[in-house]
Amino acid sequence: MATTPMTYSPSQGAERRQKQQQMRRMSQELDWKRSDGRSFHQCRPACLQTGATNAASGSAYAEFGATKVIVSVFGPRESKKAMMYSDIGRLNCNVSFTTFATPIRGQGSDNKEYSAMLHKALEGAVILESFPKTTVDVFALVLESGGGDLPVIISCASLALADAGIMMYDLVSSVSVSCFGKNIVIDPTAEEEACQDGSLMIACMPARNEVTQLTLTGQWSTAKTNEAMELCMDACSKLASIMRSCLKKSANLSS
Amino acid sequence: MVGLSEGEKHFIRGGIAQDLRSDGRKRLQFRSISVETGVIPQANGSARVRLGATDVIASIKAELGKPSILRPDKGKVSIFVDCSPTAAPMFEGRGGEELSNDLSVALQRCLLGGTSGAGAGIDLSSLIIVDGKVCWDLYIDGLVISSDGNLLDALAAAIKVALSNTGIPKVSVLGASSDEQPDVDVSDEEFLQFDTSGVPVIVTLTKVGRHYIVDATSEEESQMSSAISVSVNRRGQICGLTKRGGAGLDPSVVLDMISVANSVSQQLITVLDSEIAAAEASEE
């Protein structure tokens, strides 16, 4: 009676489970190969491009491995009438996932907190005093979720803000690491994220050496936190220089 | 939002710089904490924690459920926080929703560990009854009754106390056929206590000016540039961390804040332990 499955995909679940258990076993060992052949401290190649959409004041497209994100920035434009007067500008962030972003349809909308996280990561970098009474909208759309979504969204959004000519103290770049037993693995894929023991994400302004957002889950010793933070900060500064050269390239093209 | 005059703001900031805050506390001193257990009879466990004028309730309900396919050997825990408009008018409608979401996500991050289930403050494998078939679904609900700053720390403390107060009914498995859902018998007399030694506490360090303070009141919170919430367990391991507030922080400052939070948390755990013991004694 109770044997009829509720959904029509039981075998897929079992398959995925097996794959995960295999991942888990591997991750306990000191040396294992990542599914895409990277070493532990090697990031996915970053492909960045500004001017992805026409209607927006600024936009950017980012592709880190399987993760594909598009961000549009609108404004500064007049705040909604209901908003109270404010002598500093407002930053409105929204992150959405396409229904086909995840292997199971519509699962991306589980990440409701991403909008708030994006706002927290960016608000420290944008000079809000430069556009009083107005609002800047940042809309991010995840086309494909392939792991490390939030860091990619944050980096892409700051690139789009720069493309829109919004004044910022510095570009914000973001990198996450996963921890598996003793190992720290940078820029995890979705597969790796699904069975990680813990994760740490940093968003920072490399030129100012300031952390704008930092989250950590799982159990970490102090030494390991130090190591992971150092690793992330280093990767962030390298990512920022790639972002900078991308901006320079588009500026050269337009002039 | 707290409406403060320039003078008041200056007074708060000056006090913090001189290590004497408006209510007479030092920078790294908590407000007096009072704990009450078993406040909600319908729940499996509950606690009310008061930190100065901040007043929160945590309730724990356990229901029988099915473990997820991906993690057949682990039970499920979900955490929700509700900020009622009775606490402050700004919690009405959307305003409360945003804060509630923020708090729920922060608590989940600090208590539930990584996606593999490792590093969770609550031992998820103790919630399993039959592998892949039956497990306990633990619903942790936080309610903010009155808000005067430092909600996250108060909620985490309330959850820790409520968990130590939780009795999960003893379950005996009757039919054990291999593929069908097994029959279980839930006892109403025998309860199992929860092992709460691994449940972390959260310490939020609020940075005002160049200094950081613990257990900020809402007036002090309005003056913050940024805040870091660190959850630390008894062994001094970090179980989760979130940052609030816009201003950027130097990485070395972050590490310093983590180590300060770590030492403060051990005091908090000791205080909570004695409060739990006292609350349990008075209940009996």
Coordinates of C-alpha atoms in Angstrom, one line a residue:
Chain A
M1 CA 0.0 0.0 0.0
A2 CA 2.7 2.4 1.0
T3 CA 5.0 1.2 -1.7
T4 CA 3.8 3.6 -4.5
P5 CA 6.3 6.4 -4.7
M6 CA 5.0 9.9 -4.4
T7 CA 7.1 11.2 -7.2
Y8 CA 8.4 9.5 -10.2
S9 CA 12.1 9.8 -9.7
P10 CA 13.2 7.4 -7.0
S11 CA 16.1 5.9 -8.8
Q12 CA 17.7 9.3 -9.5
G13 CA 17.7 10.0 -5.7
A14 CA 19.4 6.7 -5.0
E15 CA 22.0 7.4 -7.7
R16 CA 22.7 10.8 -6.3
R17 CA 23.0 9.4 -2.9
Q18 CA 25.6 6.8 -4.0
K19 CA 27.5 9.5 -5.7
Q20 CA 27.5 11.6 -2.6
Q21 CA 28.6 8.8 -0.4
Q22 CA 31.5 8.2 -2.7
M23 CA 32.3 11.9 -2.5
R24 CA 32.2 11.7 1.3
R25 CA 34.5 8.8 1.4
M26 CA 36.9 10.5 -0.9
S27 CA 36.9 13.7 1.0
Q28 CA 38.0 12.0 4.2
E29 CA 41.2 11.0 2.6
L30 CA 44.0 13.6 2.4
D31 CA 44.5 13.5 -1.3
W32 CA 41.6 13.1 -3.8
K33 CA 40.9 14.4 -7.2
R34 CA 38.2 17.1 -7.7
S35 CA 35.6 16.1 -10.3
D36 CA 36.8 18.9 -12.6
G37 CA 40.5 18.1 -12.2
R38 CA 41.3 21.2 -10.3
S39 CA 43.7 21.2 -7.3
F40 CA 42.3 22.2 -3.9
H41 CA 43.5 25.8 -4.1
Q42 CA 42.6 26.4 -7.7
C43 CA 39.6 28.5 -8.6
R44 CA 37.4 27.9 -11.6
P45 CA 38.3 30.1 -14.6
A46 CA 36.4 33.4 -14.3
C47 CA 34.7 34.7 -17.4
L48 CA 33.4 38.2 -17.0
Q49 CA 31.7 40.6 -19.3
T50 CA 30.1 44.0 -18.9
G51 CA 27.2 45.4 -20.9
A52 CA 25.1 42.2 -21.0
T53 CA 21.7 43.9 -21.3
N54 CA 20.8 47.1 -23.1
A55 CA 18.0 48.7 -21.0
A56 CA 20.0 48.8 -17.8
S57 CA 22.3 51.6 -16.7
G58 CA 25.0 49.0 -16.2
S59 CA 25.1 45.2 -16.4
A60 CA 27.5 42.3 -16.2
Y61 CA 27.6 38.6 -17.0
A62 CA 29.7 36.2 -15.1
E63 CA 30.5 32.6 -15.8
F64 CA 32.5 30.6 -13.3
G65 CA 32.5 27.0 -14.5
A66 CA 28.9 25.9 -14.5
T67 CA 27.6 28.9 -12.5
K68 CA 26.2 31.6 -14.8
V69 CA 24.9 34.8 -13.5
I70 CA 23.6 38.0 -15.0
V71 CA 23.2 41.3 -13.1
S72 CA 21.5 44.5 -14.2
V73 CA 21.7 47.8 -12.4
F74 CA 19.1 50.4 -12.8
G75 CA 19.3 54.0 -11.5
P76 CA 19.9 56.1 -9.6
R77 CA 16.3 56.8 -10.1
E78 CA 13.6 58.4 -8.0
S79 CA 12.6 56.4 -4.9
K80 CA 9.1 55.1 -4.7
K81 CA 6.6 57.7 -3.4
A82 CA 6.0 55.7 -0.2
M83 CA 9.6 56.0 0.8
M84 CA 10.5 58.6 3.4
Y85 CA 13.0 61.3 2.6
S86 CA 16.5 60.2 3.0
D87 CA 19.7 62.2 2.6
I88 CA 21.6 59.1 1.5
G89 CA 20.7 56.9 -1.4
R90 CA 19.1 53.5 -1.2
L91 CA 20.4 50.3 -2.5
N92 CA 17.8 47.7 -3.5
C93 CA 19.0 44.2 -4.2
N94 CA 17.1 41.3 -5.5
V95 CA 18.4 37.8 -6.4
S96 CA 16.3 35.4 -8.4
F97 CA 16.9 32.0 -9.8
T98 CA 15.5 30.7 -13.1
T99 CA 13.3 27.7 -12.7
F100 CA 15.9 25.7 -14.7
A101 CA 18.9 26.8 -12.7
T102 CA 19.0 23.7 -10.5
P103 CA 18.8 20.0 -11.3
I104 CA 15.4 19.8 -9.6
R105 CA 13.1 22.4 -11.1
G106 CA 12.5 25.5 -9.1
Q107 CA 14.8 24.6 -6.2
G108 CA 16.8 27.8 -6.5
S109 CA 14.0 29.8 -4.8
D110 CA 15.1 28.0 -1.6
N111 CA 17.8 30.6 -1.3
K112 CA 15.6 33.5 -0.1
E113 CA 18.3 35.0 2.0
Y114 CA 20.5 35.8 -1.0
S115 CA 18.9 39.2 -1.6
A116 CA 19.7 40.3 1.9
M117 CA 23.2 38.8 1.8
L118 CA 23.9 40.6 -1.5
H119 CA 22.7 43.9 0.0
K120 CA 24.9 43.4 3.1
A121 CA 28.0 42.6 0.9
L122 CA 27.5 45.7 -1.3
E123 CA 26.2 48.4 1.0
G124 CA 29.6 49.0 2.6
A125 CA 31.2 49.6 -0.8
V126 CA 28.7 51.9 -2.5
I127 CA 29.0 55.6 -1.7
L128 CA 25.4 56.1 -0.8
E129 CA 25.9 59.8 -0.1
S130 CA 26.5 60.3 -3.8
F131 CA 22.9 59.8 -4.8
P132 CA 20.6 61.2 -2.1
K133 CA 16.8 60.8 -2.3
T134 CA 17.2 58.1 -5.1
T135 CA 17.4 54.4 -5.4
V136 CA 19.7 52.1 -7.2
D137 CA 18.3 48.7 -8.1
V138 CA 20.5 45.7 -8.4
F139 CA 18.8 42.7 -10.0
A140 CA 20.6 39.5 -10.2
L141 CA 19.4 36.4 -12.1
V142 CA 21.1 33.1 -11.7
L143 CA 20.8 31.3 -15.0
E144 CA 22.6 28.2 -13.9
S145 CA 23.5 27.3 -10.4
G146 CA 26.7 25.4 -10.4
G147 CA 28.1 26.0 -6.9
G148 CA 29.5 29.1 -5.2
D149 CA 26.4 31.0 -6.4
L150 CA 26.5 33.8 -3.9
P151 CA 30.1 34.8 -4.3
V152 CA 29.6 34.9 -8.1
I153 CA 26.5 37.0 -7.7
I154 CA 28.3 39.5 -5.4
S155 CA 31.4 39.9 -7.7
C156 CA 29.2 40.2 -10.8
A157 CA 26.9 42.8 -9.1
S158 CA 29.8 45.0 -8.1
L159 CA 31.1 44.8 -11.7
A160 CA 27.6 45.8 -12.9
L161 CA 27.5 48.7 -10.4
A162 CA 30.9 49.9 -11.7
D163 CA 29.6 49.6 -15.3
A164 CA 26.6 51.7 -14.3
G165 CA 29.0 54.4 -13.1
I166 CA 27.8 54.2 -9.5
M167 CA 30.4 55.6 -7.1
M168 CA 32.1 53.0 -5.0
Y169 CA 35.0 52.9 -2.6
D170 CA 36.3 49.8 -4.3
L171 CA 35.2 46.8 -6.3
V172 CA 33.8 44.0 -4.1
S173 CA 35.0 40.5 -5.0
S174 CA 33.9 37.4 -3.2
V175 CA 35.2 33.9 -2.9
S176 CA 34.0 30.9 -0.8
V177 CA 35.8 27.8 0.5
S178 CA 34.4 24.5 1.6
C179 CA 35.9 22.4 4.3
F180 CA 36.0 18.6 4.1
G181 CA 37.5 17.0 7.2
K182 CA 41.0 18.4 7.2
N183 CA 41.0 19.8 3.7
I184 CA 40.0 23.3 2.6
V185 CA 38.8 23.4 -1.0
I186 CA 38.4 26.8 -2.8
D187 CA 35.5 27.8 -5.1
P188 CA 33.4 24.6 -4.6
T189 CA 31.1 23.2 -7.3
A190 CA 27.5 22.4 -6.5
E191 CA 28.4 18.7 -6.1
E192 CA 31.1 19.6 -3.5
E193 CA 28.8 22.0 -1.7
A194 CA 26.1 19.4 -1.2
C195 CA 28.4 17.3 1.0
Q196 CA 30.7 19.8 2.6
D197 CA 31.3 19.8 6.3
G198 CA 31.5 23.6 6.5
S199 CA 31.9 26.6 4.4
L200 CA 33.3 30.1 4.6
M201 CA 32.5 33.0 2.3
I202 CA 34.2 36.3 2.2
A203 CA 33.3 39.4 0.3
C204 CA 35.9 42.1 0.5
M205 CA 37.3 45.3 -1.0
P206 CA 40.9 44.2 -1.8
A207 CA 42.4 47.6 -2.4
R208 CA 41.1 48.8 1.0
N209 CA 41.8 45.5 2.6
E210 CA 38.3 45.5 4.2
V211 CA 35.9 42.6 4.6
T212 CA 32.3 43.7 3.8
Q213 CA 30.6 40.3 4.4
L214 CA 31.7 37.2 6.1
T215 CA 29.7 34.0 6.8
L216 CA 30.8 30.7 8.2
T217 CA 29.1 27.4 8.8
G218 CA 30.2 24.2 10.4
Q219 CA 32.9 23.7 13.0
W220 CA 36.1 25.5 12.6
S221 CA 39.2 25.8 14.8
T222 CA 40.8 29.2 15.0
A223 CA 43.8 28.1 13.1
K224 CA 41.7 26.8 10.3
T225 CA 39.6 29.9 10.2
N226 CA 42.8 32.0 9.8
E227 CA 44.0 29.7 7.0
A228 CA 40.7 29.9 5.1
M229 CA 40.4 33.6 5.5
E230 CA 43.9 34.2 4.2
L231 CA 43.2 31.9 1.2
C232 CA 40.0 33.7 0.4
M233 CA 41.5 37.2 0.8
D234 CA 44.3 36.3 -1.6
A235 CA 41.8 34.8 -4.1
C236 CA 39.6 37.9 -3.8
S237 CA 42.4 40.3 -4.7
K238 CA 43.3 38.2 -7.7
L239 CA 39.7 38.1 -8.8
A240 CA 39.4 41.9 -8.3
S241 CA 42.3 42.4 -10.7
I242 CA 40.5 40.3 -13.3
M243 CA 37.4 42.4 -12.8
R244 CA 39.4 45.6 -13.1
S245 CA 40.9 44.5 -16.4
C246 CA 37.5 43.5 -17.7
L247 CA 36.2 47.1 -16.9
K248 CA 39.3 48.6 -18.6
K249 CA 38.7 46.5 -21.7
S250 CA 35.1 47.7 -22.1
A251 CA 36.1 51.3 -21.4
N252 CA 38.8 51.1 -24.1
L253 CA 36.3 49.6 -26.6
S254 CA 33.8 52.3 -26.1
S255 CA 36.3 55.2 -26.4
Chain B
M1 CA 14.5 52.8 14.9
V2 CA 15.6 54.5 18.0
G3 CA 15.3 58.3 17.9
L4 CA 18.3 59.8 19.6
S5 CA 19.6 63.3 19.8
E6 CA 23.1 64.3 18.8
G7 CA 24.0 64.7 22.5
E8 CA 22.7 61.2 23.4
K9 CA 24.6 59.6 20.5
H10 CA 27.8 61.4 21.6
F11 CA 27.2 60.2 25.2
I12 CA 26.8 56.6 24.1
R13 CA 29.9 56.6 21.9
G14 CA 31.9 58.4 24.5
G15 CA 30.9 56.0 27.2
I16 CA 31.9 53.0 25.1
A17 CA 35.3 54.6 24.4
Q18 CA 35.8 55.0 28.1
D19 CA 34.7 51.4 28.9
L20 CA 31.7 52.7 30.9
R21 CA 28.4 52.3 29.1
S22 CA 25.2 54.2 29.7
D23 CA 23.8 51.5 32.0
G24 CA 27.1 51.2 34.0
R25 CA 28.4 48.1 32.2
K26 CA 31.9 47.4 30.9
R27 CA 32.4 46.8 27.2
L28 CA 32.5 43.0 27.5
Q29 CA 29.9 42.6 30.2
F30 CA 26.4 41.0 29.6
R31 CA 23.2 42.3 31.1
S32 CA 21.8 40.2 33.8
I33 CA 20.3 37.0 32.3
S34 CA 17.3 35.3 33.7
V35 CA 16.1 31.9 32.5
E36 CA 12.8 30.1 32.9
T37 CA 12.1 26.6 31.6
G38 CA 9.0 24.7 30.7
V39 CA 7.0 27.8 30.0
I40 CA 4.9 26.2 27.2
P41 CA 3.3 22.9 28.4
Q42 CA 2.2 21.9 24.8
A43 CA 5.8 21.8 23.6
N44 CA 8.4 19.1 24.1
G45 CA 10.7 21.7 25.5
S46 CA 10.6 25.4 26.0
A47 CA 12.5 28.3 27.7
R48 CA 12.1 32.0 28.2
V49 CA 15.3 34.1 28.4
R50 CA 15.4 37.6 29.5
L51 CA 18.5 39.7 28.8
G52 CA 17.8 43.1 30.4
A53 CA 14.7 44.3 28.5
T54 CA 15.1 41.8 25.7
D55 CA 12.6 39.0 26.2
V56 CA 12.4 35.9 24.0
I57 CA 10.8 32.4 24.1
A58 CA 12.0 29.3 22.4
S59 CA 9.8 26.3 22.0
I60 CA 10.8 22.9 20.7
K61 CA 8.3 20.5 19.1
A62 CA 9.2 17.0 17.9
E63 CA 7.1 15.3 15.3
L64 CA 7.6 12.0 13.5
G65 CA 8.7 12.3 9.9
K66 CA 10.6 10.8 7.2
P67 CA 14.3 11.5 6.7
S68 CA 15.4 13.0 3.4
I69 CA 16.6 10.7 0.7
L70 CA 20.0 12.4 0.6
R71 CA 20.6 12.0 4.4
P72 CA 18.8 8.8 5.4
D73 CA 20.8 8.5 8.7
K74 CA 19.9 12.0 10.0
G75 CA 16.9 13.6 11.5
K76 CA 15.7 17.0 10.5
V77 CA 15.7 20.3 12.4
S78 CA 14.1 23.5 11.3
I79 CA 14.4 26.8 12.9
F80 CA 11.9 29.7 12.6
V81 CA 11.8 33.0 14.3
D82 CA 8.8 35.2 14.7
C83 CA 9.0 38.9 15.6
S84 CA 5.6 39.8 16.9
P85 CA 4.3 43.3 16.4
T86 CA 3.5 43.3 20.1
A87 CA 7.3 43.8 20.7
A88 CA 7.6 46.8 18.6
P89 CA 5.4 48.6 16.1
M90 CA 8.0 48.3 13.3
F91 CA 7.6 44.5 13.4
E92 CA 4.2 44.8 11.8
G93 CA 3.9 43.4 8.3
R94 CA 7.0 43.4 6.1
G95 CA 9.3 45.0 8.7
G96 CA 9.1 42.0 11.0
E97 CA 9.4 39.5 8.2
E98 CA 12.8 40.8 7.1
L99 CA 14.2 40.7 10.6
S100 CA 12.6 37.3 11.3
N101 CA 14.2 35.9 8.1
D102 CA 17.6 37.3 9.0
L103 CA 17.5 35.8 12.5
S104 CA 16.2 32.4 11.3
V105 CA 19.0 32.2 8.7
A106 CA 21.6 33.3 11.2
L107 CA 20.5 30.7 13.7
Q108 CA 20.3 27.9 11.1
R109 CA 23.8 28.8 10.0
C110 CA 25.1 28.7 13.6
L111 CA 23.3 25.6 14.9
L112 CA 22.9 23.3 12.0
G113 CA 26.4 23.0 10.7
G114 CA 27.5 22.2 7.1
T115 CA 25.3 20.6 4.5
S116 CA 26.8 17.1 5.2
G117 CA 25.3 17.5 8.7
A118 CA 28.8 17.5 10.2
G119 CA 29.5 20.2 12.8
A120 CA 25.9 20.6 13.8
G121 CA 25.3 21.8 17.4
I122 CA 22.4 19.4 17.6
D123 CA 23.4 15.7 17.1
L124 CA 21.2 14.9 14.1
S125 CA 21.9 11.2 14.1
S126 CA 20.3 11.0 17.6
L127 CA 17.0 11.9 16.0
I128 CA 16.8 8.9 13.8
I129 CA 14.5 6.0 14.7
V130 CA 14.6 3.7 11.7
D131 CA 17.3 4.4 9.1
G132 CA 15.8 5.9 6.0
K133 CA 12.2 5.4 7.3
V134 CA 11.3 7.2 10.4
C135 CA 13.0 10.1 12.2
W136 CA 12.1 13.0 14.5
D137 CA 11.5 16.3 12.9
L138 CA 12.5 18.9 15.3
Y139 CA 10.8 22.3 15.0
I140 CA 12.5 25.1 16.9
D141 CA 10.4 28.2 17.1
G142 CA 11.7 31.5 18.5
L143 CA 9.4 34.3 19.5
V144 CA 10.5 37.8 20.3
I145 CA 8.3 39.2 23.0
S146 CA 10.2 42.4 23.7
S147 CA 13.1 43.7 21.9
D148 CA 16.0 45.8 23.4
G149 CA 18.9 44.7 21.2
N150 CA 21.0 41.6 20.9
L151 CA 18.1 39.4 19.8
L152 CA 20.3 36.8 18.2
D153 CA 22.3 36.0 21.3
A154 CA 19.1 35.9 23.4
L155 CA 17.4 33.5 20.9
A156 CA 20.4 31.2 20.7
A157 CA 20.6 31.1 24.5
A158 CA 16.8 30.4 24.7
I159 CA 17.2 27.6 22.2
K160 CA 20.1 26.1 24.1
V161 CA 18.1 26.1 27.4
A162 CA 15.0 24.8 25.7
L163 CA 16.9 21.9 24.2
S164 CA 18.2 21.0 27.6
N165 CA 14.6 21.0 28.8
T166 CA 13.4 18.9 25.9
G167 CA 12.1 15.4 26.5
I168 CA 11.7 13.3 23.3
P169 CA 9.2 10.5 23.8
K170 CA 10.7 7.0 23.7
V171 CA 9.8 5.1 20.6
S172 CA 9.6 1.4 20.1
V173 CA 9.6 -0.1 16.6
L174 CA 6.9 -2.8 16.2
G175 CA 6.9 -4.2 12.7
A176 CA 10.3 -4.3 11.1
S177 CA 9.6 -5.4 7.5
S178 CA 12.3 -4.3 5.1
D179 CA 10.4 -2.1 2.5
E180 CA 7.2 -1.0 4.2
Q181 CA 6.9 1.9 6.6
P182 CA 7.5 0.3 10.0
D183 CA 4.9 0.7 12.8
V184 CA 6.1 2.6 15.8
D185 CA 4.7 3.0 19.3
V186 CA 5.3 6.4 20.9
S187 CA 5.4 6.2 24.6
D188 CA 3.7 9.0 26.7
E189 CA 5.6 8.2 29.9
E190 CA 9.2 7.6 29.0
F191 CA 11.1 10.5 27.7
L192 CA 14.7 10.7 26.5
Q193 CA 16.8 13.7 27.4
F194 CA 18.8 15.4 24.8
D195 CA 22.5 15.7 24.8
T196 CA 23.0 19.5 24.7
S197 CA 26.7 19.7 25.6
G198 CA 27.6 20.4 21.9
V199 CA 25.0 23.2 21.4
P200 CA 26.8 26.5 20.9
V201 CA 26.1 29.9 22.2
I202 CA 26.2 33.0 20.0
V203 CA 28.1 36.1 21.1
T204 CA 27.6 39.2 19.0
L205 CA 30.3 41.8 19.1
T206 CA 29.1 45.2 18.0
K207 CA 31.7 47.6 16.8
V208 CA 31.1 51.2 17.9
G209 CA 33.9 53.6 17.0
R210 CA 37.1 51.7 17.5
H211 CA 35.9 49.4 20.2
Y212 CA 33.6 46.4 20.4
I213 CA 30.9 45.7 22.9
V214 CA 28.9 42.6 23.8
D215 CA 25.1 42.5 24.4
A216 CA 24.3 45.9 22.9
T217 CA 21.0 47.5 23.7
S218 CA 19.0 48.8 20.8
E219 CA 20.3 52.3 21.5
E220 CA 23.8 51.1 21.3
E221 CA 23.0 49.1 18.2
S222 CA 21.8 52.2 16.4
Q223 CA 25.4 53.6 16.7
M224 CA 27.1 50.5 15.4
S225 CA 29.3 50.5 12.3
S226 CA 29.2 46.7 12.0
A227 CA 28.7 43.6 14.1
I228 CA 29.9 40.1 14.0
S229 CA 28.0 37.2 15.6
V230 CA 30.1 34.2 16.4
S231 CA 28.7 30.9 17.6
V232 CA 31.1 29.0 19.8
N233 CA 30.7 25.6 21.5
R234 CA 32.0 24.4 24.8
R235 CA 35.3 23.3 23.3
G236 CA 36.0 26.8 21.9
Q237 CA 35.4 25.8 18.3
I238 CA 33.7 28.2 16.0
C239 CA 30.4 26.8 14.7
G240 CA 29.1 29.7 12.6
L241 CA 29.6 33.3 11.9
T242 CA 27.7 36.2 10.4
K243 CA 28.4 39.8 9.9
R244 CA 25.9 42.6 10.0
G245 CA 26.2 46.3 9.2
G246 CA 27.6 48.0 6.2
A247 CA 31.1 49.1 7.2
G248 CA 34.0 47.0 6.0
L249 CA 36.4 45.5 8.5
D250 CA 40.1 44.8 8.4
P251 CA 40.7 41.0 8.3
S252 CA 43.0 41.3 11.4
V253 CA 40.1 43.1 13.3
V254 CA 37.8 40.2 12.3
L255 CA 40.2 37.7 13.7
D256 CA 40.6 39.7 16.9
M257 CA 36.9 39.9 17.3
I258 CA 36.6 36.2 16.8
S259 CA 39.1 35.5 19.6
V260 CA 37.4 38.0 21.9
A261 CA 34.0 36.4 21.2
N262 CA 35.6 33.0 21.9
S263 CA 36.7 34.0 25.4
V264 CA 33.5 35.8 26.3
S265 CA 31.4 32.8 25.1
Q266 CA 33.0 30.6 27.7
Q267 CA 31.8 32.9 30.5
L268 CA 28.4 32.9 28.9
I269 CA 28.2 29.1 28.7
T270 CA 29.1 28.9 32.4
V271 CA 26.4 31.4 33.4
L272 CA 23.9 29.6 31.2
D273 CA 24.8 26.2 32.7
S274 CA 24.2 27.5 36.3
E275 CA 21.0 29.2 35.2
I276 CA 19.7 26.0 33.6
A277 CA 20.5 24.0 36.8
A278 CA 18.7 26.7 38.9
A279 CA 15.7 26.8 36.6
E280 CA 15.4 23.0 36.6
A281 CA 15.6 22.9 40.4
S282 CA 12.9 25.5 40.8
E283 CA 10.6 23.7 38.3
E284 CA 10.7 20.5 40.3

